[in-house]
Amino acid sequence: QQPIHVIGGGLAGTEAAWQIARAGWPVILWEMRPTQQTPAHHSEHLAELVCSNSFGAMASDRAAGLLHQELRQLGSVVIAKADQHQVPAGGALAVDRGQFSQDLTATLAEHPLIELRREELPEIPRAGIVVLCTGPLTSPALAADLQRFTGLDYLSFFDAASPIVVGETINREIAFLASRYDKGEAAYLNCPMTQAEYQAFWEALNSAEQAPLKDFDRETAKFFEACLPIEEQARRGMETLTFGPLKPVGLSDPRYPEQPRPYAVAQLRQEDKAGQLWNLVGFQTNLRWGEQQRVFRLIPGLENAEFVRLGVMHRNTFLNAPKLLTATLQFQDQPHWLAAGQLVGTEGYTAAVAGGWLAGANAVRLAQNLEPVTLPETTMSGALIHYISTADVKHFQPMPPNFGIMPPLEKRIRAKQERYGAYRDRALADLGAWYCQLIKDLVPAG
Ligand code: FAD
């Protein structure tokens, strides 16, 4: 049995290595800390939580909570340890971060099939099965190797993402579907503003509070002059945005066909095939999350918008997953390489664990000459991995778990909490049936 290599002992790598060993296959887990630190980690432990100690809301009719529940069904070691080291956090699954990662480190180190190597792997091993889980702060040498393999355009080092809004929370009595100068298919939802509305928005944007930048983010940001945060553009003058992301040219408000064009227009581009998610074009921002919701809801049409992702600008190494990966988390051009975690563009701790589970499970299946599997799309974990492997290659940005990426329910349910509950019931039932079948198929008949 040739050991499988898992590179990176963060949230995804820890789960992947455990699932491989649990299935009876040897694994070498490469973790460069403490010999080489990242700019955000502080300890030598596996699965260190770099910032908040929370895995998100616990209720199973919330996106994070549903993902926790799915991972419990799948036997995730990371979520089991999170449950064990939970601290009170008013409805969120928060942990004692020290105990949590120390316990995981000891649990993996004691497993007879897991060899923990404290070394940086500067190149991807060319032979054998490899699971890449090196996260948003992948070491520069390995990132360079990945770039050689994937090509310049398919590995990003900086995440300058605009907020994403749930389509059905956009007020369609105001926002209208059109492309500039009516060119091609009507592709954007346009939120028109009068001069007074624009001025109120500009003033709020100018006085909104920014999130403090980490030193390494400040360093990286210098390389992205072309991608200025929207609040920075606003500070350059009252009209700057109306020549940039809010330019109104080529658009007229269908409510007032006789009037000249609007003073400013915010545009949203469709993010998923089903049109459930819309991205605020050019709204990359460093504003605090609460401030983003307050200010962006001043845009006519977005007054009740629900945000599934808020804007971020930070260092983040991630692959263009829809270009490079399949929904089994294998590389299309190198099927014995798999990847998971922030590196594939899922966002957040729990999402990394979910990807780690699938990549680990599929790495063992490959080793055992079995077909790799995909998770049911109706589950939160499956929907997320399906999303990152099929999203628009040109505009791909990382995505957190959210209900907007799940396939619509057969029956439309208006009330939000009831709808989320129905998503949850469908997801857990489908995952249960899928997992039973997976186990059954592994047991020899008779
Ligand atoms: P990581 O947990 O970062 O694990 C990657 C591991 O790979 C690291 O241990 C690293 O040392 C190791 N490694 C890298 N290169 C090599 C190499 N060449 N050889 C060997 N080992 C290597 N998400 C949240 O949900 N909540 C938050 O509050 C939050 N805050 C964040 C704050 C910062 C500053 C950053 C950068 C990210 C934050 N994130 C947060 C996102 C977070 O990184 C992910 O949710 C999660 O850590 C991703 O898990 P991962 O396994 O993909 O990466």
Short mmCIF file of C-alpha atoms and ligand atoms in Angstrom, two decimals:
data_model
loop_
_atom_site.label_atom_id
_atom_site.label_comp_id
_atom_site.label_asym_id
_atom_site.label_seq_id
_atom_site.Cartn_x
_atom_site.Cartn_y
_atom_site.Cartn_z
CA GLN A 1 0.00 0.00 0.00
CA GLN A 2 1.62 3.24 -1.21
CA PRO A 3 0.82 6.02 1.28
CA ILE A 4 -1.35 8.91 0.10
CA HIS A 5 0.22 12.36 0.56
CA VAL A 6 -1.91 15.05 2.16
CA ILE A 7 -0.21 18.47 1.99
CA GLY A 8 -1.27 20.95 4.68
CA GLY A 9 -2.57 20.08 8.15
CA GLY A 10 -5.23 22.77 8.40
CA LEU A 11 -8.98 22.21 8.58
CA ALA A 12 -9.24 20.42 5.23
CA GLY A 13 -6.01 18.41 5.46
CA THR A 14 -6.72 17.14 8.97
CA GLU A 15 -10.13 15.84 7.89
CA ALA A 16 -8.76 14.35 4.65
CA ALA A 17 -5.93 12.53 6.41
CA TRP A 18 -8.31 11.14 9.04
CA GLN A 19 -10.77 9.84 6.44
CA ILE A 20 -7.95 8.12 4.55
CA ALA A 21 -6.61 6.43 7.68
CA ARG A 22 -10.13 5.58 8.85
CA ALA A 23 -10.64 3.67 5.60
CA GLY A 24 -7.51 1.63 6.38
CA TRP A 25 -5.02 3.31 4.04
CA PRO A 26 -1.66 4.80 5.12
CA VAL A 27 -1.22 8.53 4.79
CA ILE A 28 1.63 11.01 5.12
CA LEU A 29 0.39 14.38 6.35
CA TRP A 30 2.82 17.21 5.53
CA GLU A 31 2.55 20.29 7.73
CA MET A 32 5.23 22.96 7.54
CA ARG A 33 4.47 24.57 10.91
CA PRO A 34 6.24 25.22 13.26
CA THR A 35 9.43 25.08 11.12
CA GLN A 36 7.84 27.51 8.71
CA GLN A 37 4.91 29.66 9.86
CA THR A 38 2.26 31.38 7.76
CA PRO A 39 1.54 35.09 8.38
CA ALA A 40 -1.71 34.16 10.19
CA HIS A 41 -1.08 30.95 12.15
CA HIS A 42 0.44 31.11 15.65
CA SER A 43 0.86 27.52 16.83
CA GLU A 44 2.27 24.22 15.67
CA HIS A 45 -1.09 22.43 16.01
CA LEU A 46 -3.14 20.88 13.27
CA ALA A 47 -6.46 22.51 12.34
CA GLU A 48 -5.56 25.82 13.94
CA LEU A 49 -8.40 28.34 13.75
CA VAL A 50 -6.62 31.41 12.46
CA CYS A 51 -9.15 34.02 13.50
CA SER A 52 -12.59 33.54 15.05
CA ASN A 53 -13.13 30.46 17.24
CA SER A 54 -16.57 29.90 15.72
CA PHE A 55 -17.71 27.42 13.09
CA GLY A 56 -20.87 29.48 12.55
CA ALA A 57 -24.53 29.13 13.54
CA MET A 58 -25.49 25.78 14.98
CA ALA A 59 -29.19 25.63 14.03
CA SER A 60 -29.62 23.11 11.23
CA ASP A 61 -31.88 25.48 9.28
CA ARG A 62 -28.88 27.82 8.87
CA ALA A 63 -26.28 27.15 6.17
CA ALA A 64 -23.38 26.54 8.59
CA GLY A 65 -25.52 24.48 10.95
CA LEU A 66 -26.74 22.25 8.14
CA LEU A 67 -23.15 21.68 7.07
CA HIS A 68 -22.21 20.71 10.67
CA GLN A 69 -25.10 18.26 10.72
CA GLU A 70 -24.09 16.70 7.39
CA LEU A 71 -20.51 16.32 8.57
CA ARG A 72 -21.70 14.61 11.76
CA GLN A 73 -23.61 12.13 9.58
CA LEU A 74 -20.45 11.51 7.54
CA GLY A 75 -18.28 10.87 10.62
CA SER A 76 -16.12 14.00 10.43
CA VAL A 77 -13.38 13.99 13.06
CA VAL A 78 -13.04 17.79 13.02
CA ILE A 79 -16.72 18.42 13.78
CA ALA A 80 -16.71 15.66 16.43
CA LYS A 81 -13.82 17.44 18.19
CA ALA A 82 -15.56 20.81 17.77
CA ASP A 83 -18.62 19.36 19.50
CA GLN A 84 -16.39 17.97 22.25
CA HIS A 85 -14.59 21.26 22.91
CA GLN A 86 -17.58 23.55 22.47
CA VAL A 87 -17.83 26.76 24.51
CA PRO A 88 -21.03 28.81 25.00
CA ALA A 89 -21.51 31.23 22.10
CA GLY A 90 -25.21 32.03 21.86
CA GLY A 91 -26.30 29.67 19.10
CA ALA A 92 -22.94 29.30 17.33
CA LEU A 93 -20.63 26.28 17.36
CA ALA A 94 -17.63 27.93 19.00
CA VAL A 95 -14.73 26.01 20.52
CA ASP A 96 -11.88 26.35 22.95
CA ARG A 97 -9.41 26.75 20.10
CA GLY A 98 -6.34 25.53 22.05
CA GLN A 99 -7.94 22.33 23.34
CA PHE A 100 -9.63 21.70 20.00
CA SER A 101 -6.50 21.77 17.88
CA GLN A 102 -4.28 20.09 20.51
CA ASP A 103 -6.75 17.22 20.74
CA LEU A 104 -6.93 16.84 16.95
CA THR A 105 -3.12 16.90 16.72
CA ALA A 106 -2.82 14.16 19.36
CA THR A 107 -5.62 12.09 17.80
CA LEU A 108 -4.02 12.11 14.36
CA ALA A 109 -0.47 11.63 15.70
CA GLU A 110 -1.59 8.51 17.61
CA HIS A 111 -3.21 6.88 14.58
CA PRO A 112 -0.97 4.04 13.36
CA LEU A 113 -1.71 4.78 9.68
CA ILE A 114 -0.95 8.51 9.87
CA GLU A 115 2.62 9.76 9.62
CA LEU A 116 2.85 13.45 10.47
CA ARG A 117 5.84 15.11 8.76
CA ARG A 118 6.67 18.61 9.96
CA GLU A 119 8.14 19.88 6.71
CA GLU A 120 7.27 22.25 3.93
CA LEU A 121 6.63 20.42 0.70
CA PRO A 122 7.89 22.89 -1.93
CA GLU A 123 6.70 20.77 -4.87
CA ILE A 124 3.75 18.52 -5.44
CA PRO A 125 4.93 14.87 -5.50
CA ARG A 126 4.70 13.73 -9.11
CA ALA A 127 4.03 10.09 -8.20
CA GLY A 128 1.25 8.62 -6.09
CA ILE A 129 -2.03 10.08 -4.91
CA VAL A 130 -1.85 13.61 -3.51
CA VAL A 131 -4.43 15.74 -1.68
CA LEU A 132 -3.58 19.45 -1.70
CA CYS A 133 -4.93 21.36 1.30
CA THR A 134 -2.44 24.19 1.75
CA GLY A 135 -5.05 26.88 2.29
CA PRO A 136 -5.22 30.62 1.68
CA LEU A 137 -1.61 31.11 2.77
CA THR A 138 0.00 28.31 0.74
CA SER A 139 3.79 28.54 0.98
CA PRO A 140 5.29 30.58 -1.87
CA ALA A 141 7.38 27.66 -3.21
CA LEU A 142 4.39 25.34 -3.49
CA ALA A 143 2.25 28.14 -4.96
CA ALA A 144 4.90 28.63 -7.66
CA ASP A 145 4.84 24.92 -8.43
CA LEU A 146 1.03 24.95 -8.60
CA GLN A 147 1.19 27.92 -10.92
CA ARG A 148 3.61 26.07 -13.22
CA PHE A 149 1.12 23.25 -13.40
CA THR A 150 -2.13 25.21 -13.68
CA GLY A 151 -0.94 28.20 -15.71
CA LEU A 152 -0.67 31.84 -14.68
CA ASP A 153 -4.33 32.71 -14.96
CA TYR A 154 -5.73 29.92 -12.85
CA LEU A 155 -4.17 30.57 -9.46
CA SER A 156 -5.04 33.77 -7.59
CA PHE A 157 -3.13 35.28 -4.69
CA PHE A 158 -5.60 37.93 -3.70
CA ASP A 159 -9.32 37.80 -3.18
CA ALA A 160 -11.02 41.07 -4.10
CA ALA A 161 -14.59 39.91 -4.02
CA SER A 162 -17.76 41.94 -4.26
CA PRO A 163 -20.83 41.16 -2.14
CA ILE A 164 -23.32 38.57 -3.40
CA VAL A 165 -27.06 39.01 -2.93
CA VAL A 166 -29.94 36.50 -3.01
CA GLY A 167 -31.85 37.18 -6.25
CA GLU A 168 -35.32 36.96 -4.81
CA THR A 169 -34.55 39.64 -2.22
CA ILE A 170 -33.80 42.22 -4.94
CA ASN A 171 -36.78 44.52 -5.52
CA ARG A 172 -37.66 43.91 -9.19
CA GLU A 173 -40.07 46.82 -9.22
CA ILE A 174 -36.96 49.01 -9.21
CA ALA A 175 -34.09 46.83 -10.50
CA PHE A 176 -34.43 46.06 -14.22
CA LEU A 177 -32.79 43.47 -16.43
CA ALA A 178 -30.75 44.97 -19.29
CA SER A 179 -27.29 45.15 -20.81
CA ARG A 180 -25.61 48.46 -21.57
CA TYR A 181 -26.84 49.88 -24.93
CA ASP A 182 -29.12 46.79 -25.11
CA LYS A 183 -26.15 44.86 -26.47
CA GLY A 184 -26.62 41.09 -26.55
CA GLU A 185 -28.81 39.26 -24.09
CA ALA A 186 -30.06 41.30 -21.10
CA ALA A 187 -27.50 40.13 -18.59
CA TYR A 188 -27.42 42.54 -15.65
CA LEU A 189 -29.87 43.61 -12.99
CA ASN A 190 -29.59 47.39 -12.86
CA CYS A 191 -30.41 49.52 -9.81
CA PRO A 192 -30.98 53.11 -11.00
CA MET A 193 -30.32 56.09 -8.71
CA THR A 194 -31.46 59.69 -8.79
CA GLN A 195 -28.89 62.39 -7.93
CA ALA A 196 -30.27 62.66 -4.37
CA GLU A 197 -30.15 58.87 -3.87
CA TYR A 198 -26.62 58.71 -5.22
CA GLN A 199 -25.45 61.54 -2.98
CA ALA A 200 -26.91 59.85 0.13
CA PHE A 201 -25.18 56.60 -0.87
CA TRP A 202 -21.86 58.35 -1.56
CA GLU A 203 -21.92 60.14 1.79
CA ALA A 204 -22.70 56.91 3.67
CA LEU A 205 -19.92 55.11 1.80
CA ASN A 206 -17.42 57.85 2.60
CA SER A 207 -18.13 57.80 6.31
CA ALA A 208 -18.48 54.00 6.71
CA GLU A 209 -16.06 52.16 8.96
CA GLN A 210 -13.33 50.06 7.38
CA ALA A 211 -12.03 46.70 8.63
CA PRO A 212 -8.38 46.96 9.72
CA LEU A 213 -5.99 45.39 7.21
CA LYS A 214 -3.49 42.77 8.35
CA ASP A 215 0.14 43.65 7.54
CA PHE A 216 0.39 40.89 4.95
CA ASP A 217 -2.85 42.03 3.32
CA ARG A 218 -1.52 45.60 3.15
CA GLU A 219 1.63 44.32 1.45
CA THR A 220 -0.37 42.30 -1.07
CA ALA A 221 -2.83 45.13 -1.72
CA LYS A 222 0.00 47.27 -3.11
CA PHE A 223 0.06 44.99 -6.12
CA PHE A 224 -3.59 45.60 -6.86
CA GLU A 225 -3.81 49.28 -7.74
CA ALA A 226 -6.12 48.30 -10.59
CA CYS A 227 -8.61 46.85 -8.15
CA LEU A 228 -9.33 49.70 -5.72
CA PRO A 229 -11.94 49.21 -2.99
CA ILE A 230 -15.16 51.03 -3.81
CA GLU A 231 -14.84 53.26 -0.72
CA GLU A 232 -11.36 54.30 -1.88
CA GLN A 233 -12.73 55.24 -5.31
CA ALA A 234 -15.51 57.23 -3.59
CA ARG A 235 -12.96 59.19 -1.57
CA ARG A 236 -11.37 60.45 -4.81
CA GLY A 237 -14.40 62.65 -5.48
CA MET A 238 -18.16 62.77 -5.50
CA GLU A 239 -18.42 61.90 -9.20
CA THR A 240 -15.68 59.26 -9.46
CA LEU A 241 -18.05 56.32 -9.05
CA THR A 242 -20.39 57.59 -11.77
CA PHE A 243 -17.48 57.17 -14.20
CA GLY A 244 -16.58 53.79 -12.67
CA PRO A 245 -18.70 50.98 -11.22
CA LEU A 246 -21.85 53.15 -11.03
CA LYS A 247 -21.70 54.62 -14.52
CA PRO A 248 -25.18 55.01 -16.03
CA VAL A 249 -24.25 55.22 -19.74
CA GLY A 250 -26.25 53.03 -22.10
CA LEU A 251 -28.98 52.32 -19.55
CA SER A 252 -32.44 53.83 -19.22
CA ASP A 253 -34.95 53.15 -16.48
CA PRO A 254 -37.97 51.36 -18.03
CA ARG A 255 -40.24 52.96 -15.42
CA TYR A 256 -39.50 56.42 -16.91
CA PRO A 257 -38.82 55.91 -20.64
CA GLU A 258 -39.27 59.62 -21.38
CA GLN A 259 -36.68 60.79 -18.88
CA PRO A 260 -32.92 61.08 -19.43
CA ARG A 261 -30.76 58.27 -18.16
CA PRO A 262 -30.46 57.71 -14.37
CA TYR A 263 -27.79 59.67 -12.48
CA ALA A 264 -25.99 56.48 -11.47
CA VAL A 265 -26.62 52.75 -11.83
CA ALA A 266 -25.36 49.86 -9.68
CA GLN A 267 -25.20 46.63 -11.65
CA LEU A 268 -25.55 43.04 -10.46
CA ARG A 269 -24.26 40.12 -12.52
CA GLN A 270 -25.74 36.64 -12.29
CA GLU A 271 -23.50 34.38 -10.26
CA ASP A 272 -25.04 30.92 -10.69
CA LYS A 273 -26.84 29.14 -13.53
CA ALA A 274 -30.20 29.18 -11.74
CA GLY A 275 -30.04 32.96 -11.21
CA GLN A 276 -30.43 32.66 -7.44
CA LEU A 277 -27.30 34.69 -6.64
CA TRP A 278 -26.26 38.12 -7.95
CA ASN A 279 -22.88 39.81 -7.60
CA LEU A 280 -22.57 43.59 -7.13
CA VAL A 281 -20.18 44.40 -9.97
CA GLY A 282 -17.08 46.40 -8.99
CA PHE A 283 -18.01 46.58 -5.31
CA GLN A 284 -14.81 45.03 -3.91
CA THR A 285 -14.47 46.54 -0.47
CA ASN A 286 -12.70 46.60 2.86
CA LEU A 287 -15.66 47.96 4.80
CA ARG A 288 -16.71 46.16 7.97
CA TRP A 289 -19.39 43.56 7.25
CA GLY A 290 -22.16 45.34 9.21
CA GLU A 291 -21.30 48.58 7.42
CA GLN A 292 -21.50 46.93 4.01
CA GLN A 293 -25.05 45.79 4.64
CA ARG A 294 -26.08 49.22 5.97
CA VAL A 295 -24.53 51.18 3.10
CA PHE A 296 -25.35 48.84 0.19
CA ARG A 297 -28.99 48.61 1.26
CA LEU A 298 -29.22 52.34 0.47
CA ILE A 299 -29.05 51.38 -3.22
CA PRO A 300 -32.62 51.49 -4.60
CA GLY A 301 -33.76 47.92 -5.21
CA LEU A 302 -31.46 46.50 -2.53
CA GLU A 303 -33.30 47.91 0.49
CA ASN A 304 -34.20 44.38 1.70
CA ALA A 305 -31.32 42.52 0.10
CA GLU A 306 -30.04 39.40 1.80
CA PHE A 307 -26.27 39.06 1.45
CA VAL A 308 -24.85 35.53 1.17
CA ARG A 309 -21.32 36.82 0.93
CA LEU A 310 -19.91 40.21 1.83
CA GLY A 311 -17.04 41.90 0.05
CA VAL A 312 -13.48 41.08 1.06
CA MET A 313 -10.04 42.12 -0.03
CA HIS A 314 -7.34 39.94 1.41
CA ARG A 315 -4.53 37.62 0.59
CA ASN A 316 -6.01 34.31 -0.47
CA THR A 317 -4.37 31.72 -2.65
CA PHE A 318 -7.07 29.91 -4.57
CA LEU A 319 -7.38 27.87 -7.72
CA ASN A 320 -9.83 28.53 -10.49
CA ALA A 321 -11.76 25.44 -9.48
CA PRO A 322 -14.35 25.46 -12.30
CA LYS A 323 -11.51 25.46 -14.83
CA LEU A 324 -9.33 22.89 -13.08
CA LEU A 325 -11.37 20.56 -10.90
CA THR A 326 -14.24 18.11 -11.12
CA ALA A 327 -17.00 17.73 -8.53
CA THR A 328 -15.02 14.79 -7.09
CA LEU A 329 -12.29 17.37 -6.23
CA GLN A 330 -9.83 15.73 -8.66
CA PHE A 331 -7.77 17.81 -11.07
CA GLN A 332 -9.20 17.31 -14.56
CA ASP A 333 -5.72 16.94 -16.10
CA GLN A 334 -4.16 14.99 -13.25
CA PRO A 335 -6.83 12.75 -11.70
CA HIS A 336 -4.55 11.34 -8.99
CA TRP A 337 -4.24 14.85 -7.53
CA LEU A 338 -7.12 16.17 -5.46
CA ALA A 339 -7.56 19.45 -3.61
CA ALA A 340 -9.78 20.83 -0.85
CA GLY A 341 -10.26 23.75 1.51
CA GLN A 342 -9.80 27.43 0.89
CA LEU A 343 -7.41 26.54 -1.95
CA VAL A 344 -10.35 25.36 -4.09
CA GLY A 345 -12.46 28.43 -3.36
CA THR A 346 -14.82 27.20 -0.68
CA GLU A 347 -14.90 29.75 2.10
CA GLY A 348 -14.77 29.22 5.83
CA TYR A 349 -13.72 26.61 8.37
CA THR A 350 -16.68 24.22 8.01
CA ALA A 351 -16.62 24.35 4.22
CA ALA A 352 -12.93 23.38 4.33
CA VAL A 353 -13.78 20.39 6.52
CA ALA A 354 -16.48 19.27 4.05
CA GLY A 355 -14.05 19.44 1.11
CA GLY A 356 -11.42 17.63 3.16
CA TRP A 357 -13.89 14.83 3.84
CA LEU A 358 -14.69 14.33 0.14
CA ALA A 359 -11.09 14.64 -1.08
CA GLY A 360 -9.94 12.16 1.58
CA ALA A 361 -12.74 9.71 0.76
CA ASN A 362 -12.00 9.93 -2.96
CA ALA A 363 -8.23 9.62 -2.50
CA VAL A 364 -8.80 6.24 -0.80
CA ARG A 365 -11.26 5.17 -3.48
CA LEU A 366 -8.64 5.93 -6.13
CA ALA A 367 -6.06 3.93 -4.16
CA GLN A 368 -8.54 1.03 -4.01
CA ASN A 369 -9.31 1.30 -7.75
CA LEU A 370 -12.87 2.44 -7.06
CA GLU A 371 -14.67 5.24 -8.93
CA PRO A 372 -14.49 8.55 -7.03
CA VAL A 373 -17.87 9.87 -5.92
CA THR A 374 -19.67 13.21 -5.83
CA LEU A 375 -21.85 14.33 -2.93
CA PRO A 376 -25.59 14.80 -3.59
CA GLU A 377 -26.17 18.29 -4.95
CA THR A 378 -29.17 18.73 -2.64
CA THR A 379 -26.86 18.73 0.40
CA MET A 380 -25.02 21.87 1.53
CA SER A 381 -21.64 20.16 1.13
CA GLY A 382 -22.57 18.79 -2.30
CA ALA A 383 -24.06 22.09 -3.48
CA LEU A 384 -20.92 23.97 -2.48
CA ILE A 385 -18.53 21.60 -4.22
CA HIS A 386 -20.80 21.42 -7.23
CA TYR A 387 -20.85 25.24 -7.30
CA ILE A 388 -17.08 25.69 -7.22
CA SER A 389 -16.54 23.05 -9.89
CA THR A 390 -19.13 24.43 -12.33
CA ALA A 391 -19.17 28.23 -11.71
CA ASP A 392 -18.31 30.79 -14.37
CA VAL A 393 -14.56 30.38 -15.01
CA LYS A 394 -14.10 34.04 -15.97
CA HIS A 395 -15.56 35.57 -12.82
CA PHE A 396 -14.85 32.82 -10.29
CA GLN A 397 -14.60 33.98 -6.67
CA PRO A 398 -14.66 31.92 -3.46
CA MET A 399 -18.07 31.01 -2.04
CA PRO A 400 -19.25 30.29 1.52
CA PRO A 401 -22.03 27.80 2.31
CA ASN A 402 -25.45 29.36 1.68
CA PHE A 403 -28.93 28.29 0.63
CA GLY A 404 -28.77 30.27 -2.63
CA ILE A 405 -26.51 27.63 -4.23
CA MET A 406 -28.86 24.73 -3.51
CA PRO A 407 -31.14 23.39 -6.26
CA PRO A 408 -34.62 24.91 -5.84
CA LEU A 409 -37.23 22.93 -3.91
CA GLU A 410 -39.95 21.20 -5.90
CA LYS A 411 -42.56 23.32 -4.16
CA ARG A 412 -42.04 27.06 -3.68
CA ILE A 413 -42.10 28.06 0.01
CA ARG A 414 -42.31 31.79 0.66
CA ALA A 415 -41.48 31.94 4.38
CA LYS A 416 -37.70 31.96 4.70
CA GLN A 417 -37.31 29.86 7.84
CA GLU A 418 -39.76 27.27 6.58
CA ARG A 419 -37.95 27.16 3.24
CA TYR A 420 -34.57 26.66 4.91
CA GLY A 421 -36.08 23.92 7.06
CA ALA A 422 -37.30 22.17 3.90
CA TYR A 423 -33.81 22.44 2.35
CA ARG A 424 -32.43 20.90 5.55
CA ASP A 425 -34.91 17.99 5.57
CA ARG A 426 -34.21 17.20 1.93
CA ALA A 427 -30.43 17.45 2.42
CA LEU A 428 -30.24 15.18 5.45
CA ALA A 429 -32.57 12.57 3.92
CA ASP A 430 -30.62 12.51 0.64
CA LEU A 431 -27.26 12.40 2.40
CA GLY A 432 -28.41 9.55 4.65
CA ALA A 433 -29.55 7.47 1.67
CA TRP A 434 -26.39 8.30 -0.31
CA TYR A 435 -24.05 7.38 2.55
CA CYS A 436 -25.86 4.09 3.29
CA GLN A 437 -25.49 3.12 -0.36
CA LEU A 438 -21.81 4.08 -0.35
CA ILE A 439 -21.13 1.87 2.67
CA LYS A 440 -23.27 -0.97 1.24
CA ASP A 441 -21.30 -0.91 -2.01
CA LEU A 442 -18.05 -1.30 -0.08
CA VAL A 443 -19.20 -4.44 1.74
CA PRO A 444 -18.64 -7.54 -0.46
CA ALA A 445 -21.91 -9.24 -1.37
CA GLY A 446 -22.76 -12.46 0.52
P1 FAD B 1 -5.59 26.25 6.55
O1 FAD B 1 -6.43 25.97 7.74
O2 FAD B 1 -4.90 27.55 6.44
O3 FAD B 1 -4.50 25.09 6.44
C1 FAD B 1 -3.48 25.07 5.48
C2 FAD B 1 -2.26 24.45 6.12
O4 FAD B 1 -1.30 24.17 5.12
C3 FAD B 1 -1.60 25.37 7.12
O5 FAD B 1 -1.49 24.68 8.34
C4 FAD B 1 -0.23 25.67 6.51
O6 FAD B 1 0.78 25.80 7.48
C5 FAD B 1 -0.01 24.46 5.64
N1 FAD B 1 0.89 24.65 4.47
C6 FAD B 1 0.86 25.64 3.55
N2 FAD B 1 1.77 25.42 2.58
C7 FAD B 1 2.41 24.25 2.91
C8 FAD B 1 3.45 23.48 2.29
N3 FAD B 1 4.03 23.85 1.14
N4 FAD B 1 3.88 22.33 2.90
C9 FAD B 1 3.31 21.93 4.08
N5 FAD B 1 2.32 22.62 4.70
C10 FAD B 1 1.86 23.75 4.11
N6 FAD B 1 -12.54 31.35 8.05
C11 FAD B 1 -13.54 31.27 8.95
O7 FAD B 1 -14.45 30.44 8.80
N7 FAD B 1 -13.59 32.13 10.01
C12 FAD B 1 -12.64 33.06 10.24
O8 FAD B 1 -12.70 33.78 11.22
C13 FAD B 1 -11.55 33.17 9.31
N8 FAD B 1 -10.58 34.08 9.47
C14 FAD B 1 -9.51 34.11 8.62
C15 FAD B 1 -8.47 35.02 8.85
C16 FAD B 1 -7.36 35.05 8.03
C17 FAD B 1 -6.27 36.03 8.29
C18 FAD B 1 -7.29 34.16 6.92
C19 FAD B 1 -6.11 34.17 6.01
C20 FAD B 1 -8.32 33.27 6.67
C21 FAD B 1 -9.44 33.24 7.51
N9 FAD B 1 -10.50 32.35 7.31
C22 FAD B 1 -11.54 32.26 8.21
C23 FAD B 1 -10.50 31.48 6.18
C24 FAD B 1 -9.73 30.26 6.67
O9 FAD B 1 -8.41 30.31 6.23
C25 FAD B 1 -10.36 28.99 6.25
O10 FAD B 1 -11.69 28.97 6.63
C26 FAD B 1 -9.70 27.72 6.77
O11 FAD B 1 -8.57 27.89 7.57
C27 FAD B 1 -9.32 27.02 5.54
O12 FAD B 1 -8.86 25.76 5.86
P2 FAD B 1 -7.73 25.15 4.94
O13 FAD B 1 -7.51 23.78 5.47
O14 FAD B 1 -8.07 25.31 3.53
O15 FAD B 1 -6.44 26.07 5.21
#
